[in-house]
Each structure stands twice: as structure tokens, then as C-alpha cells.
Short mmCIF file of C-alpha atoms in Angstrom, two decimals:
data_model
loop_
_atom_site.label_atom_id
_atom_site.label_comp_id
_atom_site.label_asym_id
_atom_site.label_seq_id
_atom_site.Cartn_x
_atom_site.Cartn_y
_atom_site.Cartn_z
CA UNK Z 1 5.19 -18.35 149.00
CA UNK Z 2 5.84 -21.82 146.92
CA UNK Z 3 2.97 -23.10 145.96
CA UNK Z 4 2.76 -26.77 147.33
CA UNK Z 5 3.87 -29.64 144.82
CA UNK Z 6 5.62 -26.89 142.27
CA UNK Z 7 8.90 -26.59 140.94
CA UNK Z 8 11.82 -24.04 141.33
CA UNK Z 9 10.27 -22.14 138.81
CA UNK Z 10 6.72 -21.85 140.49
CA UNK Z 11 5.18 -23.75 137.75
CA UNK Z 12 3.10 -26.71 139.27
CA UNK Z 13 4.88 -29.93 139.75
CA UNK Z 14 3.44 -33.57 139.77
CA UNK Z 15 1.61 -34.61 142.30
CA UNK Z 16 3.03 -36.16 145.86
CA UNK Z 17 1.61 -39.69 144.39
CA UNK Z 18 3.22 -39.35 141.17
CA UNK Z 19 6.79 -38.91 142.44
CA UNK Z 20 8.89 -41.88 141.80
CA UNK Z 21 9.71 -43.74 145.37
CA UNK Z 22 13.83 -42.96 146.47
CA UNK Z 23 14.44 -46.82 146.47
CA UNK Z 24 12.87 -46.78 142.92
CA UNK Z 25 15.09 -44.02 141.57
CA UNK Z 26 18.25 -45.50 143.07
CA UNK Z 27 17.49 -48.87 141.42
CA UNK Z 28 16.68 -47.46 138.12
CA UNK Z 29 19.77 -45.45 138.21
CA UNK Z 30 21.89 -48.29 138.73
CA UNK Z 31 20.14 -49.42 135.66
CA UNK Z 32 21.37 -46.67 133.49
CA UNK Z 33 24.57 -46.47 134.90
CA UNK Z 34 24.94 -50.10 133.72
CA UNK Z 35 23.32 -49.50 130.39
CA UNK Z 36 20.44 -51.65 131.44
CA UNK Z 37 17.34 -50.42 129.29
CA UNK Z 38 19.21 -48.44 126.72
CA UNK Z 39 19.02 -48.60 123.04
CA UNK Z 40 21.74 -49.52 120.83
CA UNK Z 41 22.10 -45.40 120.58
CA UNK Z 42 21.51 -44.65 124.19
CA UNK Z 43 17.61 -43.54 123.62
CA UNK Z 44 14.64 -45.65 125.36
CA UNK Z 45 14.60 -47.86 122.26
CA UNK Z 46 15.20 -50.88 124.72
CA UNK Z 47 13.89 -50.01 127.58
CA UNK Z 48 11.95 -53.61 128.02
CA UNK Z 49 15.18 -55.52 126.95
CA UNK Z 50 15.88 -57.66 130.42
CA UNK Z 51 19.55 -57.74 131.70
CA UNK Z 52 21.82 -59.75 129.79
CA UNK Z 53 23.34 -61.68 132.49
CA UNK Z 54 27.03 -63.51 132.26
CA UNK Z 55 28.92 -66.01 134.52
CA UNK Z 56 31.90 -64.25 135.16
CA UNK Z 57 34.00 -68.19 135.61
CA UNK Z 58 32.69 -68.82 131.95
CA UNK Z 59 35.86 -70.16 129.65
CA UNK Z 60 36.49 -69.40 126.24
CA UNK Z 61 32.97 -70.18 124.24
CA UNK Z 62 34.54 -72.97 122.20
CA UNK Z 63 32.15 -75.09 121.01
CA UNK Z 64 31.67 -78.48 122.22
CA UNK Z 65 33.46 -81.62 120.71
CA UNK Z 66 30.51 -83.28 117.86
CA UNK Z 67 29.41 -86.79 119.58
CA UNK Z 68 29.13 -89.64 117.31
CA UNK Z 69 33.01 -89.85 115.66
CA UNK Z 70 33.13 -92.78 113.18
CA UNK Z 71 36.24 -95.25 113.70
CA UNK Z 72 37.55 -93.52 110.30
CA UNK Z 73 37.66 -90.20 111.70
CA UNK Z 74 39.84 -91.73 114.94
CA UNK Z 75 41.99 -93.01 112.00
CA UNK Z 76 42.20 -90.02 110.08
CA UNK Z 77 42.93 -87.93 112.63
CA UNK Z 78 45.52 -90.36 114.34
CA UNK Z 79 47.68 -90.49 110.93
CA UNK Z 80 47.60 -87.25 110.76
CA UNK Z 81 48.93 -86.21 114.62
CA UNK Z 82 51.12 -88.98 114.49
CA UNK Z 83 53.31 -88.05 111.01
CA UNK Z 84 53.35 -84.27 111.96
CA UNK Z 85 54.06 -85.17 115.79
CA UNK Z 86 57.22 -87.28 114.30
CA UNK Z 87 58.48 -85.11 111.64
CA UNK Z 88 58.72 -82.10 113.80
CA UNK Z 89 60.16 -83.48 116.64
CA UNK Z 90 62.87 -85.80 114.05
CA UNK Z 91 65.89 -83.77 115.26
CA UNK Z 92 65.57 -84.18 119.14
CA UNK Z 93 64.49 -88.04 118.22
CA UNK Z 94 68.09 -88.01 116.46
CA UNK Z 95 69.90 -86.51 119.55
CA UNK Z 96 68.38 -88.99 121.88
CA UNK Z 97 70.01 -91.61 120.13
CA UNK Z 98 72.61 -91.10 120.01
CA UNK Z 99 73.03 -89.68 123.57
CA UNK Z 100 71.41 -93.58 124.82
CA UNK Z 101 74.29 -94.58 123.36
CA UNK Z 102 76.35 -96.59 125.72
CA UNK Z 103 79.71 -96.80 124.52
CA UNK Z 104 79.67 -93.77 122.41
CA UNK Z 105 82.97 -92.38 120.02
CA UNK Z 106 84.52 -89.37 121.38
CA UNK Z 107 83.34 -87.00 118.97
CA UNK Z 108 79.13 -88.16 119.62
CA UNK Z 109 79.73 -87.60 123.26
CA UNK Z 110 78.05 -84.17 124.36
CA UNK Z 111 76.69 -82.46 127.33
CA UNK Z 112 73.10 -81.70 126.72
CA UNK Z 113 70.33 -81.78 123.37
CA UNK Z 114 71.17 -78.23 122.27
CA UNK Z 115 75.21 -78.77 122.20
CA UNK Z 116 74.53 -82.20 120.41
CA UNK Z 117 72.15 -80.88 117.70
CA UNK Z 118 74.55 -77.57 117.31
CA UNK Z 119 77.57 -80.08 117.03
CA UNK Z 120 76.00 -82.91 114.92
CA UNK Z 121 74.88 -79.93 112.06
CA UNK Z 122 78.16 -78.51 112.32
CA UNK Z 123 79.81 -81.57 111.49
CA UNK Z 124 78.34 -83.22 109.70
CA UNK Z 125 75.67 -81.32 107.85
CA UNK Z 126 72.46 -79.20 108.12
CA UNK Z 127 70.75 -82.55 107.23
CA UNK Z 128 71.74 -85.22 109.02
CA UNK Z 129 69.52 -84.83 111.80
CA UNK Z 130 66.97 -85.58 109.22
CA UNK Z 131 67.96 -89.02 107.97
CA UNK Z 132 65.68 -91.75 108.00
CA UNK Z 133 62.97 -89.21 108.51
CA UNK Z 134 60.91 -90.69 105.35
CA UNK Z 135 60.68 -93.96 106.98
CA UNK Z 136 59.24 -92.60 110.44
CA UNK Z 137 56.68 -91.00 108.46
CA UNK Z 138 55.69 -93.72 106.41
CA UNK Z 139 55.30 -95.54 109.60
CA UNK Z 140 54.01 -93.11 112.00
CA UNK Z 141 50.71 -92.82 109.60
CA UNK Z 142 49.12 -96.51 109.72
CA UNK Z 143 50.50 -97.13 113.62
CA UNK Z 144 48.80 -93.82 114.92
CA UNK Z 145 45.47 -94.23 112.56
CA UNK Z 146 44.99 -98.28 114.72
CA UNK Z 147 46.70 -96.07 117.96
CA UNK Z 148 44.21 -93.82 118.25
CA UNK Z 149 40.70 -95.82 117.01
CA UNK Z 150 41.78 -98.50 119.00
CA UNK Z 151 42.18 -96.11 122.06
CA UNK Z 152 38.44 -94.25 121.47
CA UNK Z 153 36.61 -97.07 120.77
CA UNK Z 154 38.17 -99.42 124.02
CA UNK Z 155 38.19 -96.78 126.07
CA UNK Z 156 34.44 -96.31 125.45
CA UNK Z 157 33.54 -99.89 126.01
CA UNK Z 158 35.57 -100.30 128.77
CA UNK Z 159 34.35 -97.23 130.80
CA UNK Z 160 30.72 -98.69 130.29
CA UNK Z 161 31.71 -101.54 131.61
CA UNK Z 162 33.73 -100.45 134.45
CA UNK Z 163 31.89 -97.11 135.30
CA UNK Z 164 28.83 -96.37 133.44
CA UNK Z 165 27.98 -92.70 132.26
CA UNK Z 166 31.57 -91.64 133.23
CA UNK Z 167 35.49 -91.27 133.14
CA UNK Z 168 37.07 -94.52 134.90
CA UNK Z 169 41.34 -94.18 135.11
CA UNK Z 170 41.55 -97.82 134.36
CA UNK Z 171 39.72 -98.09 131.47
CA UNK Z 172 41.47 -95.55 129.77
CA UNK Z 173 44.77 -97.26 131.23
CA UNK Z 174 44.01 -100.49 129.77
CA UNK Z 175 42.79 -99.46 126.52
CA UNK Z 176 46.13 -97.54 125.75
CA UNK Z 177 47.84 -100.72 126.46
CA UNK Z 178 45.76 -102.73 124.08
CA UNK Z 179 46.37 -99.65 120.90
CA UNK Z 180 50.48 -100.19 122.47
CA UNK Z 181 49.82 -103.72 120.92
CA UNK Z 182 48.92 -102.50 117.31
CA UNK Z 183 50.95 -99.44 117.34
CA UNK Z 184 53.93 -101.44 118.06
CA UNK Z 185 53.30 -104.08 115.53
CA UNK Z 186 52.96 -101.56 112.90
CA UNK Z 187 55.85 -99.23 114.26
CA UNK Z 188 58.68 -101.37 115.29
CA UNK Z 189 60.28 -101.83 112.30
CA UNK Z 190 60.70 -98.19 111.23
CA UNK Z 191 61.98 -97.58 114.79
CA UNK Z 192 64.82 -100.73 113.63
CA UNK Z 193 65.85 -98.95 110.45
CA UNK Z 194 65.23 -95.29 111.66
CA UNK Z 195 67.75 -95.75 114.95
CA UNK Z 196 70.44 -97.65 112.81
CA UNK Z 197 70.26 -94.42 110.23
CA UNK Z 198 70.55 -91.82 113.50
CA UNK Z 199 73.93 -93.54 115.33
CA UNK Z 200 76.93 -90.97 114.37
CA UNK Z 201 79.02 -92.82 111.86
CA UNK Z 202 76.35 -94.49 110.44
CA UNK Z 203 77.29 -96.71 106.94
CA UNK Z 204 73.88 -95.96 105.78
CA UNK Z 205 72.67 -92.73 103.53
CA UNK Z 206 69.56 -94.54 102.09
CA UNK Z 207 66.81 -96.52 103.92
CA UNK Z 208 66.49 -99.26 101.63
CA UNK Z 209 70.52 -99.36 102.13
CA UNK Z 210 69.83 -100.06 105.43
CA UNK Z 211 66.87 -102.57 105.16
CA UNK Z 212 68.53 -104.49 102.44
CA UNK Z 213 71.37 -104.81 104.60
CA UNK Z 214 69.73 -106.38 107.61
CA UNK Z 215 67.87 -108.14 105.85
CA UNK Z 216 70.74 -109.98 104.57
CA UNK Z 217 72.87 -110.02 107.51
CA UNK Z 218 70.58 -110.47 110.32
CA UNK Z 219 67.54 -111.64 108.60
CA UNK Z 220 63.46 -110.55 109.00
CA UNK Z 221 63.52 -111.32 113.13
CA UNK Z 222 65.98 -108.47 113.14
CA UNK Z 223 63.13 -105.96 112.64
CA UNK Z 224 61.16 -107.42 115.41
CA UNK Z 225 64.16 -107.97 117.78
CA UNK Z 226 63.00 -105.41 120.38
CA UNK Z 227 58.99 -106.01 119.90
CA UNK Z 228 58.87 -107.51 123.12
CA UNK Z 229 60.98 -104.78 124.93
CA UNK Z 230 59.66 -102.16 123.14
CA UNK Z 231 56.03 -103.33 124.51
CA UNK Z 232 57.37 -103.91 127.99
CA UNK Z 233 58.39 -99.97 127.49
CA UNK Z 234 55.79 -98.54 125.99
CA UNK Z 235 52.82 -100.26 127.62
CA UNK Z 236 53.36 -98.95 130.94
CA UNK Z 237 54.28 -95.66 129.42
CA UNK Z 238 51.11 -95.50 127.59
CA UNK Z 239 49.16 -96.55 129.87
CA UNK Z 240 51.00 -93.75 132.67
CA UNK Z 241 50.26 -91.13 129.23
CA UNK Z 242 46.42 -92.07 128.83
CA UNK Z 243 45.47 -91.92 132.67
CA UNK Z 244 47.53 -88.59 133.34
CA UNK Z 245 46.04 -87.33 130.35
CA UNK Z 246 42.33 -88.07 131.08
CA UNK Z 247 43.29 -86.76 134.76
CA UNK Z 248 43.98 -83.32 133.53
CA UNK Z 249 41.38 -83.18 130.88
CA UNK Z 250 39.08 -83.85 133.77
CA UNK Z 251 40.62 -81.08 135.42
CA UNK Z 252 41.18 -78.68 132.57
CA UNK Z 253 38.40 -79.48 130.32
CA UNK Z 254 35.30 -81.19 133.20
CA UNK Z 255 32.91 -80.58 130.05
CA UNK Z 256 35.48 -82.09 127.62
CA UNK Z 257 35.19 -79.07 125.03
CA UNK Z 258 37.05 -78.85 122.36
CA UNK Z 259 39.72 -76.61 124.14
CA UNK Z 260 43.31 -76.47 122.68
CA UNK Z 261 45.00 -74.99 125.57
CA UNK Z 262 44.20 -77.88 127.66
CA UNK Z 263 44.77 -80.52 124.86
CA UNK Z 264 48.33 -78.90 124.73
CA UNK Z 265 48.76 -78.67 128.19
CA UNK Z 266 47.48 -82.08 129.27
CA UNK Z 267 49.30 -83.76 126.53
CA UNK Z 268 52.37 -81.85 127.53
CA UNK Z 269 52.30 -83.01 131.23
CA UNK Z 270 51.30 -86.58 130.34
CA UNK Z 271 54.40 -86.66 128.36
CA UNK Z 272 57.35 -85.43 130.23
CA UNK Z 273 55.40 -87.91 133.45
CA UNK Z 274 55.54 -91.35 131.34
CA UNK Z 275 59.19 -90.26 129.54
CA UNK Z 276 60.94 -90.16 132.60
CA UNK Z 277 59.34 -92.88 134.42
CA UNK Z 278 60.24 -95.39 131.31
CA UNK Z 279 63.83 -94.05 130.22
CA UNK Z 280 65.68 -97.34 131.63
CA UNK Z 281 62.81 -99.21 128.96
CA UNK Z 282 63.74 -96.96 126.19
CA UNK Z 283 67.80 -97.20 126.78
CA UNK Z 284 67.45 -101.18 126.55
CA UNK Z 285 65.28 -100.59 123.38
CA UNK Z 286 67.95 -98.23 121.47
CA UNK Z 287 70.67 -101.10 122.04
CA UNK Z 288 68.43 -103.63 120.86
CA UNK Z 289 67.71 -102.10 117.62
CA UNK Z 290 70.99 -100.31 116.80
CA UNK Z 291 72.89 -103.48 118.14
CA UNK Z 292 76.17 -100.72 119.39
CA UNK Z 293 79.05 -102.38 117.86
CA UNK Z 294 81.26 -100.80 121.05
CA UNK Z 295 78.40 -102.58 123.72
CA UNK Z 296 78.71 -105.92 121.92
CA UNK Z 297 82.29 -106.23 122.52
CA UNK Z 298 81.68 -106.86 126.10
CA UNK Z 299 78.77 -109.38 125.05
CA UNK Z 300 79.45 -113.09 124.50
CA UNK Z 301 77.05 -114.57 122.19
CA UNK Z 302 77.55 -111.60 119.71
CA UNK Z 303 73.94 -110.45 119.23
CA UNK Z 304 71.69 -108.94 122.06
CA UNK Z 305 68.35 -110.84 121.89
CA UNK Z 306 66.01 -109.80 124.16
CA UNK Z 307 65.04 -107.65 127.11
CA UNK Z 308 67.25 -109.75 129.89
CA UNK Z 309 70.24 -109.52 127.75
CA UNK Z 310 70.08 -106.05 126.99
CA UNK Z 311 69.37 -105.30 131.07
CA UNK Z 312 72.52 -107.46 131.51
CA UNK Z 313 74.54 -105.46 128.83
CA UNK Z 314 73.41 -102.22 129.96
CA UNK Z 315 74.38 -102.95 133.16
CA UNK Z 316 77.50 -104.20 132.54
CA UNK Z 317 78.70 -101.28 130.47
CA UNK Z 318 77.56 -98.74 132.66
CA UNK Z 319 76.25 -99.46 135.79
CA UNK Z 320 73.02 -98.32 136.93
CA UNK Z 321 73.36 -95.37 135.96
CA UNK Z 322 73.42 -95.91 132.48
CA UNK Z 323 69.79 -96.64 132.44
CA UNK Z 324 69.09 -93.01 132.26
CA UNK Z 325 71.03 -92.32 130.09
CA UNK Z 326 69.59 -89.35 127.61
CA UNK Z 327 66.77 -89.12 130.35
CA UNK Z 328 66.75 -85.57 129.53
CA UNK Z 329 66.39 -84.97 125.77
CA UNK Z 330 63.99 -88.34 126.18
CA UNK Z 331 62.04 -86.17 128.76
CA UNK Z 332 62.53 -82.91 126.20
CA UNK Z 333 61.14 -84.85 123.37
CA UNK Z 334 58.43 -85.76 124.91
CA UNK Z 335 56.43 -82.69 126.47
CA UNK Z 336 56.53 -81.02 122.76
CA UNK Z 337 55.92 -84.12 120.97
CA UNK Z 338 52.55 -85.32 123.08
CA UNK Z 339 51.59 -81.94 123.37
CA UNK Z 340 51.62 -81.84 119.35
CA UNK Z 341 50.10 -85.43 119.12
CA UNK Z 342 46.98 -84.27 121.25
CA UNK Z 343 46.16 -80.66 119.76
CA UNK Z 344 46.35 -82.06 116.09
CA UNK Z 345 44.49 -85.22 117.13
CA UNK Z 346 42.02 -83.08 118.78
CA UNK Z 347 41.70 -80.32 115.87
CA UNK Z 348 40.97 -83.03 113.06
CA UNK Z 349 38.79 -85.27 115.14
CA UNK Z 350 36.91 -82.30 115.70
CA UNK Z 351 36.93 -80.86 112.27
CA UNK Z 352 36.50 -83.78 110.53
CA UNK Z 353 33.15 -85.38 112.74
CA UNK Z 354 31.82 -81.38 112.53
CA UNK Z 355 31.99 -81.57 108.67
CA UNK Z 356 30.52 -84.73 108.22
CA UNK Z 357 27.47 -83.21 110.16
CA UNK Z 358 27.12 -80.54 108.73
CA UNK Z 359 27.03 -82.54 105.50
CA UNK Z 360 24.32 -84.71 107.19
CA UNK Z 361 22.50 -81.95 107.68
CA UNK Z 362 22.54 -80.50 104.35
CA UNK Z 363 21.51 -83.76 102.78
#
């Protein structure tokens, strides 16, 4: 007969006190089934190491944005986004010239942005989508450096103001309207010389060509002729840009991380929102600066002068629908070319504050 408490083989077992209770044993081997109190090797080397425990919602561990960014790093990294933002995007910039144009010649009409870039490289060179790039760079740097400081420090000040310890929509709204102001200032006359390279049939191979030429023909107020339109553009479009992109960011990024997917993806959307809201702006800009030799024709006093006469002129020569005119590689320019602006922007403010504390902290 079994001897109480033994095993199969008759020898004596533990004791009925010593046996491990069923609820014990089930937990335990959940445990081990989970790897819970194993050693690296599998042995009882860790046995007291507690349960490593993860949140399952947790992003990608990117580490969060350095506080404390000096006005010079805004700069830096603003020059930076803005002449790689520009130079990249050149081409499509080139194709929605032309395609705002109002009266345009028969061979610079086309049918969408890929048929006009295939057709304007075919024609008339692998290159010329390039001209007048030098000149966008050269001002793309200083306008993006007082953009972008502007922007973070405003924006920082104003939300204090407005809504202390947090995100307020019209802060950031009204700070991207006061960097439109310098940006503009420091922009517009590139945009003059760059959109007078772009227009097909352009007399112009060189940019001092072109400068020297207005110069002399339409003197200095010709490179500030659309200043005032281009700001009656561009601050509602900025200031449509900034809020959707904080909106998202809140959304996308609520601990503001450094995160490029939603720095891509917020810039993106911002974009391709303010573009197509602010085409009619933009199409009454293009005129002004390129001054269409075709549109003037139906214009009286011979030069367009400012945003009511280029409304009028637009009008005239098209009809309403001619305010919308290149809406789509506008639209197309703008979800890669904010997208770019805010992931480089991002990167190098990032980069840049992190290595200055790390330098701090070496000191």
C-alpha cells in the first residue's frame, strides 16, 4: 500500500504543508511561461528581477525636444529648412508660374505639373527649370533665419499672455503673421527677379541680367511692387499654416517630441490647407511681379500697381475663374515643400540646442 505523502516511486514525498498551493503553481507558471524570473540563460539567475512592465500605446522612444533654444539656433535652423525647402521644390515653383500665367503663348499652355515639367525640359533644356534658382537661395537663407526666430520667440510670448502654461491657436496665428512681415521684406525681391527668370520666353539667362534691367527700366519700387499683395497673401496663409500646424502637432505629437513623422505629416497638411485657400492671392502676386506683357495689353495705364489693379486685370482677362488658376501645382508644391520646411527645421533645431548642451555639460 502507498505510503501516505510518497511519490510514484514509494520514496517519501514532502510533507502535505510543504506542497505549493494550486493557485500558487498556476501563477508561478504563468511566470515562466512569460519569462518572468529567468536569467539571461534561462537558469534562476533572476529569479528576484520584478516584471518589466511596458505600455503597449507607447510611440517610438524619441527623445524629447532640448528646452531652452537660443534665438540663433531658430535662425540657424530656419536658413537652413528654408534654402533646402526652395531648392528642391525649384522645378514645381517653375511650373506654377508659368501655369498662373494669364494670357499664356501656345506652346507654355499645358494640362497638368507633370506634362509642363516633361514639356518645358524637352524644349527647352534639362536646365531651365532651374534658372534663377541661385537667387531663391540666396534669399530663402536670411528670410527663413527672421521667419522662424520671429515665429518661436512671439509665439512664446504671446501664448503666455493669452493662455499661460499652454498651446493658444491665436497666438501662434498672430505670431506667423508678424515673421510674414520680415520674411516678406527680406524675400520679395528674389520672388521679383526669380518669377521674371521662370516665364517661358524669358530675355533673361543671368540674374544680374535681369536686376540690372529693372532696375533701369522700372526702377528700385519695381522690386517691392507686390510687397503689399504679397503680405495680403501670405499673412492669412501663414497664419491658416501656423494654427493647422500647431493643431496637428497637438494631435500627433500632445508631448511635442521630437517626432519626424508628425513634423512631416503636420507640415504636409498645413500646406496643401493654406495653398488652396490663398491661390486667388498668389495669381494676383505672379502678375504683379512678372508684369505679363499679353495681360497688360488689356490694361490702360501700362503698369499694374497694386493689389486692386491686379484683381481688376485678373478679372478682366479671365473671369473668375482665372483666380485659380495653377491651384493645383500651387496646392502640389506645397504639401512637399512645408512638409520639408518642418522636418529640417525640426532636425537642426533639435540637433543644434542638443549639442550646445551637451557642450554645456562637458564644460
Amino acid at each position: 500500500r502507498p505510503v501516505p505523502g510518497a511519490g510514484a516511486s514509494g520514496a517519501p514525498g514532502p510533507p502535505e504543508s510543504a506542497r505549493p498551493d494550486p493557485g500558487e503553481s498556476a501563477l508561478l507558471d504563468g511566470w515562466l511561461q512569460r519569462g518572468v524570473g529567468r536569467g539571461a540563460g534561462g537558469g534562476e539567475a533572476g529569479a528576484c528581477r520584478p516584471p518589466v512592465r511596458q505600455d503597449p500605446d507607447s510611440g517610438p522612444d524619441y527623445e524629447a525636444l532640448p528646452a531652452g533654444a537660443t534665438v540663433t539656433t531658430y535662425m540657424v535652423a530656419g536658413a537652413v529648412a528654408g534654402i533646402l525647402e526652395h531648392c528642391v521644390m525649384y522645378p514645381i515653383d517653375c511650373v506654377k508660374t508659368r501655369m498662373q500665367s494669364l494670357q499664356p503663348d501656345p506652346a507654355a499652355r499645358y494640362r497638368n505639373v507633370l506634362e509642363a515639367l516633361w514639356r518645358i525640359i524637352r524644349t527647352e533644356g534639362l536646365w531651365r527649370p532651374m534658372r534663377g534658382l541661385n537667387v531663391t537661395a540666396t534669399g530663402a537663407g536670411p528670410a527663413h533665419a527672421l521667419y522662424f526666430a520671429c515665429y518661436e520667440k512671439l509665439k512664446k510670448t504671446l501664448s503666455d499672455v493669452i493662455h499661460p502654461g499652454g498651446n493658444s491657436h491665436i497666438a501662434n496665428g498672430a505670431a506667423g503673421c508678424v515673421a510674414t512681415l520680415l520674411h516678406d521684406a527680406a524675400m520679395n525681391p528674389a520672388e521679383v527677379v526669380k518669377q521674371r527668370m521662370q516665364m517661358y520666353n524669358s530675355p533673361y539667362h543671368r540674374v544680374t541680367d535681369c536686376v540690372r534691367a529693372v532696375w533701369q527700366n522700372e526702377g528700385a519700387g519695381a522690386f517691392y511692387r507686390s510687397y503689399t499683395t504679397q503680405l495680403t497673401m501670405n499673412v492669412p496663409f501663414q497664419a491658416i499654416h501656423f494654427m493647422t500646424y500647431e493643431f496637428l502637432q497637438e494631435h500627433f505629437n500632445p508631448q511635442r517630441r521630437y517626432n519626424p513623422s508628425s513634423h512631416v505629416l503636420s507640415g504636409a497638411c498645413a500646406g496643401a490647407v493654406a495653398a488652396a485657400a490663398t491661390t486667388p492671392l498668389d495669381v494676383c502676386k505672379t502678375l504683379l511681379n512678372t508684369q505679363e506683357s499679353l495681360a497688360l495689353n488689356s490694361n490702360v495705364t501700362g503698369h499694374i500697381t497694386g493689389m486692386a489693379s491686379a484683381f481688376r486685370t485678373v478679372y478682366q482677362v479671365g473671369g473668375v475663374t482665372a483666380y485659380f488658376r495653377g491651384v493645383q501645382a500651387r496646392v502640389i508644391y506645397q504639401i512637399p515643400s512645408t512638409a520639408i520646411a518642418w522636418s529640417v527645421y525640426e532636425f537642426f533645431k533639435y540637433l543644434i540646442t542638443k549639442r550646445q548642451e551637451e557642450w554645456r555639460a562637458g564644460k
